[in-house]
Each structure stands twice: as structure tokens, then as C-alpha cells.
Amino acid sequence: MAVRKAGRIVAAVAATAFVAGGAAACGPEDLTGGGDKGGDKGTASVSPSESAPAGGPEAKAPPEGTDALARTPATVKGGVITVGDPKAGHTVKLYEDARCPICRKFEETGARALVKPVAEGKVKVEYTIASFLDRNLGGSGSVNAANALRASVDAGKFPQFHAAVFANQAATETEDAYTPAFLLKIADKVEGLRGAEFDRAVNKGTYKKWVGQAMQAFTDDGMQGTPTVFVDGKKTGSDALFDEAAFAKELKASGIS
């Protein structure tokens, strides 16, 4: 038991460490471990908002520029959410966990280079939303966030809500901040997102099975950490992920500008 606890502490520390040339990735401690039950791979139970504190932090609005993707379609196939014109000539594959601070670092920097080409229909982004950090660190925030993100696709607000979720990430990944109640507070910052169907999906964990499917897709693709980014099938090095200009240069090298 002591060894297992120590392993979790090491995993948490490693996940938040920054190294020369870029940020270290958040990584699953054990993708095939004892957290898989009942066919939901790597997921935990969704905590109903009724059991969450009524208070909590105030939610922040999504960053400026997000509205540029307001008319961009988002679709779901299997465990993957695709944003952009399905016929776009280029594809960026992105693997993230909502509790991963390094993913937030990418969303605040390199990912901003994707907004314009996605809005213009030049590239589509395929998101695989993992939830392994719940098992590593305890809690159900990654599962709750992934479930809410899936629900936002049906509401036609995935790009804006996705940006808002990362903008409201807790200061430390060990804090299990993404309760259904807080996710609804975040949703309040996205115009037109709140509604009976969306709220019910967030509170009741409507897409829990899909969350498991997304985690299985992450595992099946052989991913070892987040964020992991592929541009037209080529993995992008960490030194280019955390600077908007550097990532824009990577995109341009693939013909995306």
C-alpha cells in the first residue's frame, strides 16, 4: 500500500513538472490497472451536483477569440470529437485530460494557432478526451468534465465550452474541482449553452459510457501522456507546443496557415 501511495505522489509531481525545451506531459500511472470496472475504461462515477458544495469558485469566461469558432461544426464518432469541416484537407489529432495542467498550458499558447485555420475550414481537430487523472489522483473531475464536454457537442457549443473548461482549471491537478455544479457555473459563461437537456446530462452523467469509450480510444491509440498532438499523422515535439508562433510554424510546415 505504501509503495502504491508513493507511486501516485511521484506521478502527480511528474505531471506538473516543467523541463527544458517544454513542459512534461501528464501521464497515466496504469492504463490497464484496477480502475476499469463494468466496461467503463479508466472512468470514475459522476458525482451528482446535489452532493457538491453549493458555493465554490466563480467561473471565468472563455478566452477572447473563442467566438471565432462559434459557427464551426463539432461532431462525434466513437470516442472522438471532431471540430471543423469534415472535408478539411488537414487533420490535427489532440489528446487531453481536463485536469492536466500541461494541457491547459498548451490551450493557452500553441493551440491558439489553430483557431484561424479551423474557422476557415483548412483543418479539422480530432479531440480524444482522456480521464486517467481521476484514477491517478482520486476524485471524478476528469470524468465529469469529459461528460460535460460531450454534452456541449449536442448543444452546439463545444469549442467555446472546451476553452472555458480549461480556463477554469484548478490551480493544482490534485484539487478535484470539476464538480457538476462548477461545470454548470462554467457553462453559464458560454452564451446559449445552458438548457434542460445540457443541465440534465451534466448532473446525471448521461455520457458516462461515452467517457469510457473516449478513454479506451486513448488507450487503443497507444498514448502515454497528455497533451499529445499529431499534425497530419506526425507527432509534434513538446518544444513547439507551448508557444503560439512555434506551433504556427509547425502547422505551416504541413501546409496549414
Coordinates of N, CA and C in Angstrom, one line a residue:
M1 N 0.8 -1.2 0.0 CA 0.0 0.0 0.0 C 0.9 1.2 0.0
A2 N 2.0 1.2 0.8 CA 2.9 2.4 0.9 C 3.5 2.6 -0.5
V3 N 3.9 1.5 -1.2 CA 4.5 1.7 -2.5 C 3.6 2.3 -3.5
R4 N 2.3 1.8 -3.4 CA 1.3 2.4 -4.3 C 1.1 3.8 -4.1
K5 N 1.0 4.3 -2.8 CA 0.8 5.7 -2.5 C 1.9 6.5 -3.0
A6 N 3.1 6.0 -2.8 CA 4.3 6.7 -3.2 C 4.3 6.9 -4.7
G7 N 3.9 5.8 -5.4 CA 3.8 5.9 -6.9 C 2.8 7.0 -7.4
R8 N 1.7 7.2 -6.6 CA 0.8 8.2 -7.0 C 1.3 9.6 -6.8
I9 N 2.1 9.7 -5.7 CA 2.7 11.0 -5.4 C 3.7 11.4 -6.5
V10 N 4.5 10.4 -6.9 CA 5.5 10.6 -7.9 C 4.8 11.0 -9.2
A11 N 3.7 10.3 -9.5 CA 3.0 10.6 -10.8 C 2.5 12.0 -10.8
A12 N 2.0 12.5 -9.6 CA 1.4 13.8 -9.5 C 2.5 14.9 -9.7
V13 N 3.6 14.6 -9.0 CA 4.7 15.6 -9.1 C 5.3 15.6 -10.6
A14 N 5.4 14.5 -11.2 CA 6.0 14.4 -12.5 C 5.0 15.1 -13.5
A15 N 3.8 15.0 -13.3 CA 2.8 15.6 -14.2 C 2.8 17.1 -14.3
T16 N 3.2 17.7 -13.2 CA 3.2 19.2 -13.1 C 4.6 19.8 -13.3
A17 N 5.6 19.0 -13.5 CA 7.0 19.5 -13.7 C 7.2 20.0 -15.0
F18 N 8.0 21.1 -15.1 CA 8.4 21.7 -16.4 C 9.9 21.4 -16.6
V19 N 10.2 21.0 -17.8 CA 11.6 20.6 -18.1 C 12.1 21.5 -19.3
A20 N 13.4 21.5 -19.5 CA 14.0 22.3 -20.6 C 13.4 21.8 -21.9
G21 N 13.1 22.8 -22.7 CA 12.6 22.5 -24.1 C 11.1 22.3 -24.1
G22 N 10.4 22.5 -23.0 CA 8.9 22.4 -23.0 C 8.4 21.8 -21.7
A23 N 7.2 21.5 -21.6 CA 6.5 21.1 -20.4 C 6.4 19.5 -20.4
A24 N 6.6 18.9 -19.3 CA 6.4 17.5 -19.2 C 4.9 17.1 -19.4
A25 N 4.6 16.0 -19.9 CA 3.3 15.6 -20.1 C 2.7 15.0 -18.9
C26 N 1.3 15.1 -18.8 CA 0.6 14.3 -17.7 C 0.5 12.9 -18.2
G27 N 0.8 11.9 -17.4 CA 0.8 10.6 -17.9 C 0.0 9.6 -17.0
P28 N -0.7 8.7 -17.6 CA -1.4 7.7 -16.8 C -0.5 6.8 -16.0
E29 N -0.8 6.6 -14.7 CA 0.0 5.7 -13.9 C -0.1 4.3 -14.3
D30 N -1.3 3.9 -14.7 CA -1.5 2.5 -15.1 C -2.8 2.4 -15.9
L31 N -2.7 2.4 -17.2 CA -3.8 2.4 -18.1 C -4.6 1.1 -18.0
T32 N -4.0 0.1 -17.6 CA -4.8 -1.2 -17.5 C -5.0 -1.7 -16.1
G33 N -4.9 -0.8 -15.1 CA -5.0 -1.2 -13.7 C -6.4 -1.4 -13.3
G34 N -6.6 -1.4 -11.9 CA -7.8 -1.8 -11.3 C -8.9 -0.8 -11.4
G35 N -8.7 0.3 -12.1 CA -9.8 1.3 -12.2 C -10.9 1.0 -13.2
D36 N -10.7 -0.1 -14.0 CA -11.7 -0.4 -15.0 C -12.7 -1.4 -14.5
K37 N -13.9 -0.9 -14.4 CA -15.0 -1.8 -13.9 C -16.2 -1.6 -14.8
G38 N -16.9 -2.7 -15.0 CA -18.2 -2.6 -15.6 C -18.1 -2.1 -17.1
G39 N -17.0 -2.2 -17.7 CA -16.8 -1.8 -19.1 C -16.5 -0.4 -19.3
D40 N -16.4 0.5 -18.3 CA -16.1 1.8 -18.4 C -14.6 2.0 -18.2
K41 N -13.8 2.1 -19.2 CA -12.4 2.0 -19.1 C -11.8 3.3 -18.6
G42 N -11.2 3.2 -17.4 CA -10.5 4.4 -16.8 C -11.4 5.5 -16.3
T43 N -12.7 5.2 -16.0 CA -13.6 6.2 -15.5 C -14.0 6.0 -14.1
A44 N -14.4 7.1 -13.5 CA -15.0 7.0 -12.1 C -16.5 7.4 -12.2
S45 N -17.1 7.3 -11.1 CA -18.5 7.7 -11.1 C -18.7 9.2 -11.2
V46 N -19.7 9.7 -11.9 CA -20.0 11.1 -12.0 C -20.7 11.5 -10.7
S47 N -20.2 12.5 -10.0 CA -20.7 13.0 -8.8 C -21.9 13.9 -9.1
P48 N -23.1 13.6 -8.6 CA -24.2 14.5 -8.9 C -24.1 15.8 -8.2
S49 N -24.6 16.9 -8.9 CA -24.4 18.2 -8.4 C -25.1 18.4 -7.0
E50 N -26.1 17.6 -6.7 CA -26.8 17.7 -5.4 C -25.8 17.5 -4.2
S51 N -24.8 16.7 -4.5 CA -23.9 16.3 -3.4 C -22.7 17.3 -3.4
A52 N -22.6 18.2 -4.3 CA -21.5 19.1 -4.4 C -21.8 20.3 -3.6
P53 N -20.7 21.0 -3.1 CA -21.0 22.3 -2.4 C -21.7 23.3 -3.2
A54 N -22.6 24.0 -2.6 CA -23.4 25.0 -3.4 C -22.5 26.2 -3.8
G55 N -21.4 26.4 -3.0 CA -20.5 27.5 -3.3 C -19.5 27.2 -4.4
G56 N -18.2 27.4 -4.0 CA -17.1 27.1 -4.9 C -16.7 28.4 -5.6
P57 N -15.6 28.3 -6.4 CA -15.1 29.5 -7.1 C -16.0 30.0 -8.1
E58 N -15.8 31.3 -8.4 CA -16.5 31.9 -9.5 C -15.9 31.5 -10.8
A59 N -16.7 31.3 -11.8 CA -16.2 30.8 -13.1 C -15.7 32.0 -14.0
K60 N -14.7 31.7 -14.8 CA -14.2 32.7 -15.7 C -14.8 32.4 -17.1
A61 N -14.9 33.5 -17.9 CA -15.3 33.4 -19.2 C -14.3 32.8 -20.1
P62 N -14.6 32.1 -21.2 CA -13.6 31.6 -22.1 C -12.8 32.7 -22.7
P63 N -11.5 32.4 -23.1 CA -10.6 33.5 -23.5 C -11.1 34.2 -24.8
E64 N -10.6 35.4 -25.0 CA -11.0 36.1 -26.2 C -10.6 35.4 -27.5
G65 N -11.4 35.5 -28.5 CA -11.1 34.8 -29.8 C -11.9 33.5 -29.9
T66 N -12.4 33.0 -28.8 CA -13.2 31.7 -28.9 C -14.4 31.8 -29.8
D67 N -15.0 33.0 -29.9 CA -16.2 33.1 -30.7 C -16.0 32.9 -32.2
A68 N -14.7 33.0 -32.6 CA -14.4 32.8 -34.0 C -14.8 31.4 -34.4
L69 N -14.9 30.5 -33.5 CA -15.3 29.1 -33.8 C -16.8 28.8 -33.5
A70 N -17.5 29.8 -33.3 CA -19.0 29.7 -32.9 C -19.8 29.0 -34.0
R71 N -19.4 29.2 -35.2 CA -20.1 28.6 -36.4 C -19.5 27.3 -36.9
T72 N -18.4 26.9 -36.2 CA -17.7 25.7 -36.7 C -18.3 24.5 -36.2
P73 N -18.6 23.5 -37.0 CA -19.3 22.3 -36.6 C -18.5 21.4 -35.7
A74 N -19.1 20.7 -34.8 CA -18.5 19.7 -34.0 C -19.3 18.4 -34.1
T75 N -18.6 17.3 -34.3 CA -19.3 16.0 -34.5 C -18.7 15.0 -33.6
V76 N -19.4 13.9 -33.4 CA -18.8 12.8 -32.6 C -18.9 11.5 -33.4
K77 N -17.8 10.8 -33.3 CA -17.7 9.5 -33.9 C -16.9 8.6 -33.0
G78 N -17.5 7.6 -32.5 CA -16.8 6.7 -31.5 C -16.4 7.6 -30.3
G79 N -15.2 7.5 -29.8 CA -14.7 8.2 -28.7 C -14.1 9.5 -29.0
V80 N -14.2 10.0 -30.2 CA -13.5 11.2 -30.7 C -14.5 12.3 -31.1
I81 N -14.2 13.5 -30.7 CA -15.0 14.7 -31.0 C -14.2 15.5 -32.1
T82 N -14.8 15.8 -33.2 CA -14.1 16.5 -34.3 C -14.7 17.9 -34.5
V83 N -13.8 18.9 -34.5 CA -14.2 20.3 -34.7 C -13.6 20.7 -36.0
G84 N -14.5 21.3 -36.8 CA -14.0 21.8 -38.1 C -14.7 21.0 -39.3
D85 N -14.5 21.5 -40.5 CA -15.1 21.0 -41.7 C -14.6 19.5 -41.8
P86 N -15.5 18.6 -41.9 CA -15.1 17.2 -42.0 C -14.3 16.9 -43.3
K87 N -14.4 17.8 -44.3 CA -13.7 17.6 -45.6 C -12.4 18.5 -45.6
A88 N -12.0 19.0 -44.5 CA -10.8 19.8 -44.4 C -9.6 19.0 -44.9
G89 N -8.7 19.6 -45.5 CA -7.6 18.9 -46.1 C -6.5 18.5 -45.1
H90 N -6.6 19.0 -43.9 CA -5.6 18.7 -42.9 C -6.3 18.3 -41.6
T91 N -5.6 17.4 -40.8 CA -6.1 16.9 -39.6 C -5.1 17.1 -38.4
V92 N -5.5 17.6 -37.3 CA -4.8 17.7 -36.1 C -5.4 16.8 -35.1
K93 N -4.7 15.8 -34.6 CA -5.2 14.9 -33.5 C -4.7 15.4 -32.2
L94 N -5.6 15.6 -31.2 CA -5.2 16.1 -29.9 C -5.7 15.2 -28.8
Y95 N -4.8 14.8 -27.9 CA -5.2 14.0 -26.7 C -5.0 14.8 -25.5
E96 N -6.1 15.0 -24.7 CA -6.1 15.8 -23.5 C -6.8 15.1 -22.3
D97 N -6.5 15.6 -21.1 CA -7.2 15.3 -19.9 C -7.6 16.6 -19.3
A98 N -8.8 16.8 -18.9 CA -9.2 18.2 -18.5 C -8.5 18.6 -17.2
R99 N -8.0 17.7 -16.4 CA -7.3 18.0 -15.2 C -5.8 18.2 -15.4
C100 N -5.3 18.0 -16.6 CA -3.9 18.1 -16.8 C -3.4 19.5 -17.0
P101 N -2.6 20.0 -16.1 CA -2.1 21.4 -16.2 C -1.3 21.7 -17.4
I102 N -0.7 20.7 -18.0 CA 0.2 20.9 -19.2 C -0.8 21.0 -20.4
C103 N -1.9 20.4 -20.4 CA -2.9 20.6 -21.4 C -3.4 22.1 -21.4
R104 N -3.6 22.6 -20.2 CA -4.0 24.0 -20.1 C -2.9 24.9 -20.7
K105 N -1.7 24.5 -20.4 CA -0.6 25.3 -20.9 C -0.6 25.4 -22.4
F106 N -0.9 24.2 -23.0 CA -1.0 24.1 -24.5 C -2.2 25.0 -25.0
E107 N -3.3 24.8 -24.3 CA -4.5 25.6 -24.7 C -4.3 27.1 -24.7
E108 N -3.5 27.5 -23.7 CA -3.2 29.0 -23.6 C -2.2 29.5 -24.5
T109 N -1.5 28.6 -25.2 CA -0.3 29.0 -26.0 C -0.5 28.4 -27.4
G110 N 0.1 27.3 -27.7 CA 0.2 26.7 -29.0 C -1.2 26.6 -29.7
A111 N -2.2 26.1 -28.9 CA -3.5 25.8 -29.5 C -4.1 27.0 -30.1
R112 N -3.8 28.2 -29.7 CA -4.4 29.4 -30.3 C -4.0 29.6 -31.8
A113 N -3.0 28.9 -32.2 CA -2.6 29.0 -33.6 C -3.6 28.2 -34.5
L114 N -4.4 27.4 -33.9 CA -5.4 26.6 -34.6 C -6.7 27.3 -34.9
V115 N -7.0 28.3 -34.2 CA -8.3 29.0 -34.3 C -8.6 29.4 -35.7
K116 N -7.7 30.2 -36.2 CA -8.0 30.8 -37.6 C -8.1 29.7 -38.6
P117 N -7.1 28.8 -38.8 CA -7.3 27.8 -39.9 C -8.5 26.8 -39.7
V118 N -8.9 26.6 -38.4 CA -10.1 25.7 -38.2 C -11.3 26.5 -38.6
A119 N -11.4 27.8 -38.2 CA -12.5 28.6 -38.6 C -12.7 28.8 -40.1
E120 N -11.5 28.8 -40.8 CA -11.5 29.0 -42.2 C -11.7 27.7 -43.0
G121 N -11.9 26.6 -42.3 CA -12.1 25.3 -42.9 C -10.9 24.6 -43.5
K122 N -9.7 25.1 -43.1 CA -8.5 24.5 -43.6 C -8.0 23.2 -42.9
V123 N -8.5 23.1 -41.6 CA -8.0 22.0 -40.8 C -9.1 21.6 -39.9
K124 N -9.2 20.3 -39.5 CA -10.1 19.8 -38.5 C -9.3 19.3 -37.4
V125 N -9.9 19.4 -36.2 CA -9.2 18.9 -35.0 C -10.0 17.8 -34.4
E126 N -9.3 16.7 -34.2 CA -9.9 15.5 -33.6 C -9.5 15.4 -32.1
Y127 N -10.4 15.6 -31.2 CA -10.1 15.6 -29.8 C -10.4 14.2 -29.2
T128 N -9.5 13.6 -28.5 CA -9.7 12.4 -27.7 C -9.5 12.9 -26.2
I129 N -10.6 12.9 -25.5 CA -10.7 13.4 -24.1 C -10.5 12.2 -23.1
A130 N -9.3 12.2 -22.5 CA -9.0 11.1 -21.6 C -9.4 11.5 -20.2
S131 N -9.4 10.5 -19.3 CA -9.8 10.8 -17.9 C -9.0 10.0 -16.9
F132 N -7.7 9.7 -17.2 CA -6.9 8.9 -16.3 C -6.5 9.6 -15.0
L133 N -6.5 10.9 -15.0 CA -6.1 11.6 -13.8 C -7.0 11.4 -12.6
D134 N -8.2 11.0 -12.8 CA -9.1 10.7 -11.7 C -8.5 9.4 -11.0
R135 N -8.1 8.5 -11.7 CA -7.5 7.2 -11.1 C -6.2 7.5 -10.5
N136 N -5.4 8.4 -11.1 CA -4.1 8.7 -10.5 C -4.2 9.5 -9.2
L137 N -5.1 10.4 -9.2 CA -5.2 11.4 -8.1 C -6.4 11.3 -7.2
G138 N -7.4 10.5 -7.6 CA -8.6 10.5 -6.9 C -9.6 11.5 -7.4
G139 N -10.9 11.3 -7.0 CA -11.9 12.2 -7.5 C -12.5 11.8 -8.8
S140 N -13.4 12.6 -9.3 CA -14.1 12.3 -10.6 C -14.1 13.6 -11.5
G141 N -13.2 14.5 -11.3 CA -13.3 15.7 -12.1 C -13.0 15.5 -13.6
S142 N -12.1 14.6 -14.0 CA -11.8 14.4 -15.4 C -13.0 13.8 -16.1
V143 N -13.7 12.8 -15.4 CA -14.9 12.2 -15.9 C -16.0 13.2 -16.0
N144 N -16.2 14.0 -15.0 CA -17.3 15.0 -15.0 C -17.1 16.0 -16.2
A145 N -15.8 16.4 -16.3 CA -15.6 17.4 -17.4 C -15.7 16.8 -18.8
A146 N -15.3 15.5 -19.0 CA -15.4 14.9 -20.2 C -16.9 14.7 -20.6
N147 N -17.7 14.3 -19.6 CA -19.1 14.1 -19.8 C -19.8 15.4 -20.2
A148 N -19.4 16.5 -19.5 CA -20.0 17.8 -19.9 C -19.5 18.3 -21.2
L149 N -18.3 18.0 -21.6 CA -17.8 18.4 -22.9 C -18.6 17.6 -24.0
R150 N -18.8 16.4 -23.8 CA -19.6 15.6 -24.8 C -21.0 16.2 -24.9
A151 N -21.6 16.6 -23.8 CA -22.9 17.2 -23.8 C -22.9 18.5 -24.6
S152 N -21.8 19.2 -24.5 CA -21.8 20.5 -25.2 C -21.8 20.4 -26.7
V153 N -21.4 19.2 -27.2 CA -21.5 19.0 -28.6 C -22.9 19.0 -29.1
D154 N -23.8 18.3 -28.3 CA -25.2 18.3 -28.7 C -25.8 19.7 -28.6
A155 N -25.3 20.6 -27.7 CA -25.8 21.9 -27.6 C -25.2 22.9 -28.6
G156 N -24.2 22.4 -29.4 CA -23.6 23.2 -30.5 C -22.6 24.2 -29.9
K157 N -22.0 23.9 -28.8 CA -21.1 24.9 -28.1 C -19.8 24.3 -27.7
F158 N -19.4 23.2 -28.3 CA -18.2 22.5 -27.8 C -16.9 23.4 -27.8
P159 N -16.6 24.1 -28.9 CA -15.3 24.9 -28.9 C -15.3 25.9 -27.8
Q160 N -16.4 26.6 -27.6 CA -16.4 27.6 -26.6 C -16.4 27.0 -25.2
F161 N -17.1 25.9 -24.9 CA -17.1 25.3 -23.6 C -15.8 24.6 -23.3
H162 N -15.2 24.0 -24.3 CA -13.9 23.4 -24.2 C -12.9 24.4 -23.7
A163 N -12.9 25.6 -24.3 CA -11.9 26.7 -23.9 C -12.2 27.1 -22.5
A164 N -13.5 27.2 -22.2 CA -13.9 27.7 -20.9 C -13.5 26.7 -19.8
V165 N -13.6 25.4 -20.1 CA -13.3 24.4 -19.1 C -11.8 24.5 -18.7
F166 N -10.9 24.6 -19.7 CA -9.5 24.8 -19.4 C -9.2 26.1 -18.7
A167 N -9.9 27.1 -19.1 CA -9.7 28.4 -18.5 C -10.0 28.4 -17.0
N168 N -10.9 27.4 -16.6 CA -11.3 27.3 -15.2 C -10.7 26.1 -14.5
Q169 N -9.6 25.6 -15.0 CA -8.9 24.5 -14.3 C -8.4 24.9 -13.0
A170 N -8.4 24.0 -12.0 CA -7.9 24.3 -10.7 C -6.5 24.6 -10.7
A171 N -6.0 25.3 -9.7 CA -4.6 25.7 -9.6 C -3.7 24.5 -9.5
T172 N -4.1 23.4 -8.9 CA -3.3 22.2 -8.8 C -4.2 21.1 -9.3
E173 N -3.6 20.1 -10.0 CA -4.4 19.0 -10.5 C -4.9 18.1 -9.4
T174 N -4.3 18.1 -8.3 CA -4.8 17.3 -7.2 C -6.1 17.8 -6.6
E175 N -6.5 19.0 -6.9 CA -7.8 19.6 -6.5 C -8.9 19.1 -7.4
D176 N -9.9 18.4 -6.9 CA -10.9 17.8 -7.7 C -12.1 18.8 -7.9
A177 N -11.8 19.8 -8.8 CA -12.6 21.0 -8.8 C -13.8 20.8 -9.8
Y178 N -13.7 20.0 -10.8 CA -14.8 19.9 -11.8 C -15.9 19.1 -11.3
T179 N -16.7 19.6 -10.4 CA -18.0 19.0 -10.0 C -19.0 19.4 -11.0
P180 N -20.1 18.7 -11.1 CA -21.2 19.1 -12.0 C -21.7 20.5 -11.7
A181 N -21.7 20.9 -10.4 CA -22.2 22.2 -10.0 C -21.2 23.3 -10.6
F182 N -19.9 23.1 -10.5 CA -19.0 24.0 -11.0 C -19.0 24.0 -12.6
L183 N -19.1 22.9 -13.2 CA -19.2 22.8 -14.6 C -20.4 23.6 -15.2
L184 N -21.5 23.6 -14.4 CA -22.7 24.4 -14.8 C -22.4 25.9 -14.7
K185 N -21.6 26.2 -13.6 CA -21.2 27.6 -13.5 C -20.3 28.1 -14.7
I186 N -19.5 27.2 -15.1 CA -18.6 27.5 -16.3 C -19.5 27.6 -17.5
A187 N -20.5 26.7 -17.7 CA -21.4 26.8 -18.8 C -22.2 28.1 -18.9
D188 N -22.4 28.7 -17.7 CA -23.1 30.0 -17.7 C -22.3 31.1 -18.4
K189 N -21.0 30.9 -18.6 CA -20.2 31.8 -19.3 C -20.2 31.6 -20.8
V190 N -20.9 30.6 -21.2 CA -21.0 30.3 -22.7 C -22.4 30.6 -23.1
E191 N -22.6 31.7 -23.8 CA -23.9 32.1 -24.2 C -24.7 31.0 -25.0
G192 N -25.9 30.7 -24.5 CA -26.7 29.7 -25.2 C -26.5 28.3 -24.9
L193 N -25.5 28.0 -23.9 CA -25.2 26.6 -23.6 C -26.2 26.0 -22.6
R194 N -26.5 26.7 -21.5 CA -27.4 26.1 -20.5 C -28.8 25.9 -21.1
G195 N -29.3 24.8 -20.6 CA -30.7 24.4 -21.0 C -31.0 23.1 -20.3
A196 N -32.3 22.7 -20.4 CA -32.7 21.5 -19.6 C -31.9 20.2 -20.0
E197 N -31.7 20.0 -21.3 CA -31.0 18.8 -21.7 C -29.6 18.8 -21.3
F198 N -28.9 20.0 -21.5 CA -27.5 20.0 -21.2 C -27.3 19.9 -19.7
D199 N -28.1 20.6 -18.9 CA -28.0 20.5 -17.4 C -28.2 19.1 -16.9
R200 N -29.2 18.5 -17.5 CA -29.5 17.1 -17.1 C -28.4 16.2 -17.4
A201 N -27.7 16.3 -18.5 CA -26.6 15.5 -18.9 C -25.4 15.7 -18.0
V202 N -25.2 16.9 -17.6 CA -24.1 17.2 -16.6 C -24.4 16.7 -15.2
N203 N -25.6 16.9 -14.8 CA -26.0 16.4 -13.4 C -26.1 14.9 -13.3
K204 N -26.6 14.2 -14.3 CA -26.9 12.8 -14.3 C -25.8 11.9 -14.9
G205 N -24.7 12.5 -15.5 CA -23.7 11.7 -16.1 C -24.2 11.0 -17.3
T206 N -25.0 11.6 -18.1 CA -25.6 11.0 -19.3 C -24.6 10.3 -20.2
Y207 N -23.4 10.9 -20.3 CA -22.4 10.4 -21.3 C -21.3 9.6 -20.6
K208 N -21.6 9.0 -19.4 CA -20.5 8.3 -18.7 C -20.0 7.1 -19.6
K209 N -20.8 6.4 -20.3 CA -20.3 5.3 -21.2 C -19.5 5.9 -22.3
W210 N -19.8 7.0 -22.8 CA -19.0 7.7 -23.9 C -17.7 8.1 -23.3
V211 N -17.6 8.5 -22.0 CA -16.3 8.9 -21.4 C -15.4 7.7 -21.4
G212 N -16.0 6.5 -21.0 CA -15.2 5.3 -21.1 C -14.8 4.9 -22.5
Q213 N -15.6 5.2 -23.4 CA -15.2 4.9 -24.8 C -14.1 5.8 -25.3
A214 N -14.1 7.1 -24.9 CA -13.0 8.0 -25.2 C -11.7 7.6 -24.5
M215 N -11.8 7.2 -23.3 CA -10.6 6.7 -22.6 C -10.0 5.4 -23.2
Q216 N -10.9 4.6 -23.7 CA -10.5 3.4 -24.4 C -9.8 3.7 -25.7
A217 N -10.3 4.8 -26.4 CA -9.7 5.2 -27.7 C -8.3 5.7 -27.4
F218 N -8.1 6.5 -26.3 CA -6.8 6.9 -25.9 C -5.8 5.8 -25.7
T219 N -6.3 4.8 -25.0 CA -5.5 3.6 -24.7 C -5.2 2.8 -26.0
D220 N -6.2 2.6 -26.8 CA -6.0 1.9 -28.0 C -5.0 2.5 -29.0
D221 N -5.0 3.9 -28.9 CA -4.1 4.6 -29.8 C -2.6 4.6 -29.2
G222 N -2.4 4.0 -28.1 CA -1.1 3.8 -27.5 C -0.6 5.1 -26.9
M223 N -1.4 6.0 -26.5 CA -1.0 7.3 -25.9 C -0.4 7.0 -24.5
Q224 N 0.6 7.8 -24.1 CA 1.3 7.6 -22.8 C 1.2 8.9 -22.0
G225 N 0.6 10.0 -22.6 CA 0.5 11.2 -21.8 C -0.2 12.3 -22.6
T226 N -0.5 13.3 -21.8 CA -1.3 14.5 -22.4 C -0.5 15.8 -22.1
P227 N -0.6 16.8 -23.0 CA -1.2 16.7 -24.3 C -0.3 16.0 -25.3
T228 N -0.9 15.3 -26.2 CA -0.1 14.7 -27.3 C -0.8 15.2 -28.6
V229 N 0.0 15.7 -29.5 CA -0.6 16.3 -30.7 C 0.1 15.7 -32.0
F230 N -0.7 15.4 -32.9 CA -0.3 14.9 -34.2 C -0.8 15.9 -35.3
V231 N 0.0 16.3 -36.2 CA -0.4 17.2 -37.3 C -0.2 16.3 -38.6
D232 N -1.3 16.0 -39.2 CA -1.3 15.1 -40.4 C -0.5 13.9 -40.2
G233 N -0.7 13.3 -39.0 CA 0.0 12.0 -38.7 C 1.3 12.1 -38.1
K234 N 1.9 13.3 -38.0 CA 3.3 13.5 -37.5 C 3.2 14.1 -36.1
K235 N 3.8 13.4 -35.1 CA 3.8 13.9 -33.7 C 4.6 15.2 -33.6
T236 N 4.0 16.1 -32.9 CA 4.6 17.4 -32.7 C 5.4 17.4 -31.4
G237 N 6.7 17.8 -31.5 CA 7.6 17.8 -30.3 C 7.1 18.8 -29.3
S238 N 7.4 18.6 -28.0 CA 6.9 19.4 -26.9 C 7.5 20.8 -27.0
D239 N 8.7 21.0 -27.7 CA 9.3 22.3 -27.8 C 8.5 23.3 -28.6
A240 N 7.6 22.7 -29.4 CA 6.7 23.6 -30.3 C 5.3 23.8 -29.8
L241 N 4.9 23.0 -28.7 CA 3.6 23.0 -28.3 C 3.2 24.3 -27.4
F242 N 4.1 24.8 -26.8 CA 3.8 25.8 -25.7 C 4.2 27.2 -26.1
D243 N 4.2 27.5 -27.4 CA 4.4 28.8 -28.0 C 3.6 29.0 -29.2
E244 N 2.8 30.0 -29.3 CA 1.8 30.1 -30.4 C 2.6 30.2 -31.7
A245 N 3.6 31.0 -31.8 CA 4.4 31.2 -33.0 C 5.1 29.9 -33.4
A246 N 5.6 29.2 -32.5 CA 6.4 28.0 -32.8 C 5.4 26.9 -33.3
F247 N 4.2 26.8 -32.7 CA 3.3 25.8 -33.2 C 2.7 26.2 -34.6
A248 N 2.5 27.5 -34.8 CA 2.1 28.0 -36.1 C 3.1 27.6 -37.1
K249 N 4.4 27.7 -36.8 CA 5.4 27.3 -37.7 C 5.3 25.8 -38.1
E250 N 5.0 25.0 -37.1 CA 4.8 23.5 -37.3 C 3.6 23.3 -38.2
L251 N 2.5 24.0 -38.0 CA 1.3 23.9 -38.9 C 1.7 24.4 -40.3
K252 N 2.4 25.5 -40.4 CA 2.8 26.0 -41.8 C 3.6 25.0 -42.5
A253 N 4.5 24.2 -41.8 CA 5.3 23.2 -42.4 C 4.5 22.1 -43.0
S254 N 3.3 21.9 -42.5 CA 2.4 20.9 -43.0 C 1.4 21.5 -44.0
G255 N 1.6 22.8 -44.4 CA 0.7 23.4 -45.4 C -0.5 24.1 -44.7
I256 N -0.5 24.3 -43.4 CA -1.6 24.9 -42.7 C -1.3 26.3 -42.3
S257 N -2.0 27.3 -42.7 CA -1.7 28.7 -42.3 C -2.9 29.5 -42.3

